[in-house]
Short mmCIF file of C-alpha atoms in Angstrom, two decimals:
data_model
loop_
_atom_site.label_atom_id
_atom_site.label_comp_id
_atom_site.label_asym_id
_atom_site.label_seq_id
_atom_site.Cartn_x
_atom_site.Cartn_y
_atom_site.Cartn_z
CA ALA A 16 -33.60 -20.85 -74.64
CA LEU A 17 -33.71 -24.84 -74.08
CA GLU A 18 -29.88 -25.21 -73.73
CA ILE A 19 -29.49 -21.84 -71.46
CA ARG A 20 -32.34 -22.87 -69.25
CA GLU A 21 -30.87 -26.67 -68.81
CA LYS A 22 -27.46 -25.00 -67.90
CA ILE A 23 -28.68 -22.64 -65.59
CA LEU A 24 -31.74 -24.64 -63.79
CA GLY A 25 -30.73 -28.03 -64.43
CA PRO A 26 -32.20 -30.89 -66.81
CA GLU A 27 -35.23 -31.56 -64.31
CA HIS A 28 -36.76 -27.99 -63.87
CA THR A 29 -40.16 -27.36 -64.80
CA ASP A 30 -39.04 -24.32 -66.97
CA VAL A 31 -36.96 -26.93 -69.23
CA ALA A 32 -40.08 -28.73 -69.60
CA LEU A 33 -41.86 -25.75 -70.85
CA SER A 34 -39.14 -25.05 -73.50
CA LEU A 35 -39.13 -28.68 -74.20
CA ASN A 36 -43.09 -28.67 -74.88
CA ASN A 37 -42.63 -25.23 -76.76
CA LEU A 38 -39.86 -26.62 -79.33
CA ALA A 39 -42.25 -30.03 -79.93
CA MET A 40 -44.94 -27.82 -80.63
CA LEU A 41 -42.86 -26.15 -83.19
CA PHE A 42 -41.67 -29.40 -84.65
CA TYR A 43 -45.34 -30.66 -84.59
CA ARG A 44 -46.55 -27.89 -86.52
CA GLN A 45 -43.97 -28.50 -89.17
CA ALA A 46 -45.00 -32.31 -89.37
CA ARG A 47 -41.75 -33.37 -87.90
CA TYR A 48 -43.05 -35.77 -85.69
CA ALA A 49 -40.27 -37.73 -85.33
CA GLU A 50 -38.48 -34.91 -83.65
CA ALA A 51 -41.23 -33.73 -81.74
CA GLU A 52 -42.01 -36.88 -79.95
CA PRO A 53 -38.95 -37.22 -77.57
CA LEU A 54 -39.34 -33.80 -76.54
CA TYR A 55 -42.90 -34.36 -75.57
CA LEU A 56 -41.86 -37.65 -73.73
CA ARG A 57 -39.11 -35.76 -72.02
CA ALA A 58 -41.33 -32.99 -71.07
CA LEU A 59 -43.77 -35.55 -69.77
CA GLU A 60 -41.53 -37.10 -67.83
CA ILE A 61 -40.29 -33.99 -66.00
CA ALA A 62 -43.50 -33.02 -65.36
CA MET A 63 -44.68 -36.28 -63.66
CA ARG A 64 -41.50 -36.13 -61.25
CA ALA A 65 -42.19 -32.44 -60.40
CA TYR A 66 -46.03 -32.36 -59.67
CA GLY A 67 -47.09 -35.91 -59.59
CA PRO A 68 -49.35 -37.84 -62.15
CA GLU A 69 -52.70 -36.06 -61.52
CA HIS A 70 -51.54 -32.69 -62.28
CA PRO A 71 -53.08 -30.30 -64.63
CA GLU A 72 -49.39 -29.73 -66.21
CA VAL A 73 -49.36 -33.47 -66.55
CA ALA A 74 -52.65 -33.63 -68.36
CA THR A 75 -51.27 -31.03 -70.92
CA SER A 76 -48.13 -32.97 -71.78
CA ILE A 77 -50.31 -36.24 -72.01
CA HIS A 78 -52.86 -34.16 -74.41
CA ASN A 79 -49.94 -32.84 -76.35
CA LEU A 80 -48.81 -36.49 -76.95
CA GLY A 81 -52.21 -37.41 -77.96
CA LEU A 82 -52.39 -34.61 -80.54
CA LEU A 83 -48.89 -36.35 -82.13
CA ARG A 84 -50.26 -39.62 -82.00
CA TYR A 85 -53.38 -38.38 -83.72
CA ARG A 86 -51.48 -36.72 -86.50
CA GLN A 87 -49.49 -40.11 -86.85
CA ALA A 88 -52.45 -41.80 -87.24
CA ARG A 89 -51.92 -43.72 -84.17
CA PHE A 90 -55.64 -43.59 -83.13
CA VAL A 91 -55.75 -46.28 -80.30
CA GLU A 92 -52.74 -44.61 -78.69
CA ALA A 93 -54.12 -41.07 -79.34
CA GLU A 94 -57.45 -42.13 -77.64
CA ALA A 95 -56.22 -43.46 -74.77
CA LEU A 96 -54.05 -40.39 -74.02
CA TYR A 97 -56.79 -38.11 -74.72
CA LYS A 98 -59.13 -39.80 -71.93
CA LYS A 99 -56.22 -40.02 -69.55
CA ALA A 100 -55.69 -35.92 -69.78
CA LEU A 101 -59.42 -35.59 -69.60
CA GLY A 102 -59.57 -37.99 -66.59
CA ILE A 103 -57.14 -35.56 -65.12
CA ARG A 104 -58.52 -32.27 -65.89
CA GLU A 105 -62.18 -33.65 -64.88
CA LYS A 106 -60.75 -33.98 -61.44
CA ALA A 107 -58.80 -30.76 -61.30
CA TYR A 108 -61.13 -28.41 -62.55
CA LYS A 109 -64.92 -27.85 -62.53
CA SER A 110 -67.10 -29.53 -65.09
CA ASP A 111 -67.37 -26.43 -67.42
CA HIS A 112 -63.66 -25.36 -67.75
CA PRO A 113 -62.53 -24.49 -70.99
CA ARG A 114 -59.61 -27.12 -70.69
CA ILE A 115 -62.05 -29.77 -70.57
CA ALA A 116 -63.67 -28.61 -73.49
CA VAL A 117 -60.41 -28.67 -75.33
CA SER A 118 -60.09 -32.58 -74.22
CA LEU A 119 -63.59 -33.49 -75.27
CA GLY A 120 -63.25 -31.55 -78.42
CA ASP A 121 -59.95 -33.40 -79.47
CA LEU A 122 -61.47 -36.70 -78.72
CA ALA A 123 -64.50 -35.75 -80.69
CA VAL A 124 -62.06 -35.00 -84.01
CA LEU A 125 -60.78 -38.24 -83.24
CA TYR A 126 -64.49 -40.19 -83.26
CA TYR A 127 -65.24 -38.40 -86.27
CA ARG A 128 -62.08 -39.29 -88.11
CA GLN A 129 -63.11 -43.02 -87.42
CA ALA A 130 -66.78 -42.36 -88.32
CA ARG A 131 -67.83 -42.93 -84.40
CA TYR A 132 -70.37 -40.03 -85.20
CA ALA A 133 -72.81 -40.96 -82.17
CA GLU A 134 -69.82 -40.50 -79.81
CA ALA A 135 -68.59 -37.55 -81.86
CA GLU A 136 -71.78 -35.80 -81.45
CA ARG A 137 -72.41 -36.50 -77.73
CA LEU A 138 -68.83 -34.74 -77.19
CA TYR A 139 -69.21 -32.09 -79.21
CA THR A 140 -72.72 -31.01 -77.98
CA ARG A 141 -70.99 -31.16 -74.50
CA VAL A 142 -68.28 -28.77 -75.75
CA LEU A 143 -70.73 -26.33 -76.90
CA GLU A 144 -72.65 -26.26 -73.63
CA ILE A 145 -69.34 -25.59 -72.03
CA ARG A 146 -68.28 -22.74 -74.34
CA GLU A 147 -71.85 -21.16 -74.61
CA LYS A 148 -71.50 -21.00 -70.69
CA THR A 149 -68.12 -19.68 -70.53
CA TYR A 150 -67.75 -17.15 -73.49
CA GLY A 151 -71.33 -16.36 -74.33
CA PRO A 152 -73.30 -17.65 -77.54
CA GLU A 153 -71.43 -15.32 -79.92
CA HIS A 154 -67.94 -16.13 -79.32
CA PRO A 155 -65.60 -17.78 -81.81
CA GLU A 156 -65.06 -20.46 -80.12
CA VAL A 157 -68.74 -21.05 -80.03
CA ALA A 158 -68.86 -20.77 -83.73
CA ALA A 159 -66.04 -23.20 -84.37
CA THR A 160 -67.78 -26.09 -81.96
CA LEU A 161 -71.09 -25.22 -84.39
CA HIS A 162 -69.08 -25.60 -87.31
CA ASN A 163 -68.05 -29.05 -86.39
CA LEU A 164 -71.28 -30.35 -85.27
CA ALA A 165 -72.57 -29.23 -88.83
CA ARG A 166 -69.85 -31.06 -90.29
CA LEU A 167 -70.76 -34.07 -88.62
CA HIS A 168 -74.43 -33.82 -89.63
CA ASP A 169 -73.39 -33.27 -93.06
CA VAL A 170 -71.57 -36.48 -93.24
CA GLU A 171 -74.82 -38.28 -91.65
CA GLU A 172 -76.99 -36.53 -94.20
CA GLN A 173 -78.93 -34.69 -91.84
CA TYR A 174 -79.05 -31.68 -93.64
CA ALA A 175 -81.56 -29.31 -92.34
CA GLU A 176 -79.76 -29.91 -88.83
CA SER A 177 -76.35 -28.75 -90.54
CA GLU A 178 -77.82 -25.85 -92.42
CA LEU A 179 -78.86 -24.40 -89.31
CA LEU A 180 -75.45 -24.90 -87.73
CA TYR A 181 -73.38 -23.39 -90.85
CA LYS A 182 -75.63 -20.48 -90.72
CA ARG A 183 -75.13 -19.58 -87.15
CA ALA A 184 -71.38 -20.04 -87.21
CA LEU A 185 -71.32 -18.00 -90.11
CA ALA A 186 -73.19 -15.37 -88.75
CA ILE A 187 -71.02 -15.11 -85.38
CA ARG A 188 -67.61 -15.31 -87.55
CA GLU A 189 -69.00 -12.57 -89.71
CA ARG A 190 -69.81 -10.41 -86.61
CA SER A 191 -66.59 -11.26 -84.96
CA TYR A 192 -64.30 -11.03 -87.36
CA GLY A 193 -65.81 -9.03 -90.42
CA PRO A 194 -67.14 -10.30 -94.05
CA ASP A 195 -63.47 -10.79 -95.23
CA HIS A 196 -61.88 -13.42 -92.56
CA LEU A 197 -60.73 -16.70 -93.56
CA ASP A 198 -62.88 -18.31 -91.01
CA VAL A 199 -65.72 -16.76 -92.84
CA ALA A 200 -64.50 -18.23 -96.18
CA LEU A 201 -64.14 -21.53 -94.29
CA SER A 202 -67.79 -21.53 -93.26
CA LEU A 203 -69.23 -20.50 -96.56
CA ASP A 204 -66.96 -23.01 -97.99
CA ASN A 205 -68.59 -25.73 -95.74
CA LEU A 206 -72.27 -24.40 -96.22
CA ALA A 207 -71.79 -24.49 -100.11
CA MET A 208 -70.60 -28.20 -100.19
CA SER A 209 -73.48 -29.07 -98.34
CA TYR A 210 -76.01 -27.50 -100.52
CA TYR A 211 -74.07 -29.06 -103.54
CA CYS A 212 -74.65 -32.61 -101.94
CA GLN A 213 -78.36 -31.65 -101.90
CA ALA A 214 -78.19 -30.57 -105.56
CA ARG A 215 -78.98 -26.98 -104.44
CA TYR A 216 -76.43 -25.62 -106.92
CA ALA A 217 -78.01 -22.02 -107.16
CA GLU A 218 -77.62 -21.45 -103.50
CA ALA A 219 -74.08 -23.02 -103.34
CA GLU A 220 -72.65 -21.16 -106.28
CA PRO A 221 -72.68 -17.29 -104.70
CA LEU A 222 -71.27 -19.23 -101.44
CA TYR A 223 -68.52 -20.77 -103.21
CA LYS A 224 -67.66 -17.41 -105.44
CA ARG A 225 -67.67 -15.33 -102.02
CA ALA A 226 -65.30 -17.75 -100.44
CA LEU A 227 -62.94 -17.71 -103.60
CA GLN A 228 -62.94 -13.82 -103.15
CA ILE A 229 -61.96 -13.98 -99.79
CA ARG A 230 -59.26 -16.54 -100.21
CA GLU A 231 -57.65 -14.88 -103.41
CA LYS A 232 -57.48 -11.42 -101.53
CA THR A 233 -55.81 -13.08 -98.48
CA TYR A 234 -53.72 -15.37 -100.02
CA GLY A 235 -52.93 -14.36 -104.00
CA SER A 236 -53.97 -16.68 -106.78
CA ASP A 237 -51.40 -19.78 -106.23
CA HIS A 238 -52.62 -20.93 -102.87
CA PRO A 239 -53.93 -24.48 -102.39
CA ASP A 240 -57.15 -23.14 -100.62
CA VAL A 241 -57.67 -21.13 -103.80
CA ALA A 242 -57.08 -24.00 -105.93
CA ALA A 243 -59.84 -26.04 -103.88
CA THR A 244 -62.45 -23.51 -103.86
CA ILE A 245 -61.65 -23.26 -107.99
CA ASN A 246 -61.93 -26.85 -108.25
CA ASN A 247 -65.46 -27.00 -105.87
CA LEU A 248 -67.07 -24.41 -108.31
CA ALA A 249 -65.96 -26.14 -111.58
CA GLN A 250 -67.60 -29.53 -109.59
CA LEU A 251 -70.76 -27.43 -109.36
CA TYR A 252 -70.73 -26.57 -112.68
CA ASP A 253 -70.15 -29.92 -113.95
CA SER A 254 -72.99 -31.34 -111.98
CA GLN A 255 -75.67 -28.43 -113.66
#
């Protein structure tokens, strides 16, 4: 598709940039970062020339490059790119636009990775406000944000707060997806881990077992996530 578009439309057309972004995203998901990078950079150059530096499409290209830098553990560059994309989006959209929530959320992930918890919490809280306003309180995107906030409180050993958030996220996911979805398993697993860290072993065990059942049913017995859940259960039994 890329070669056809370049031949018909020319190398500077915005549809060529779209194909470059799509191919770069494929390489990104395959962890082929060195191959993704020049494609993202070329897509950004085309968007800059076509739209100017303050256009939302430019923000998307900058944000994608930020995601790549994050995966490459080039965190200073990732932060700068995330912030630049966020600045463009805040000028282009209303303050509660979903794309602003995406920028804030990925910046919060970066801060969490760097143990900058106060900054991450402030951003996650804003993401939650936007998503609740945009989608309503029962949407899976709201559940994902609640889950991220819960993980943040967990690492700060604020277990009462994290428990409430995990349980709310779990309830939303069960209602949205049904009881056997992988996102439900993720919520169960993380809530169980929180209980384990508090030595609440009797409460952790059935959650780990249910997460294991979901993952075995979905993946089969040889998947890494199944192995990880079995390992969590083994650690739990060793601790009792």
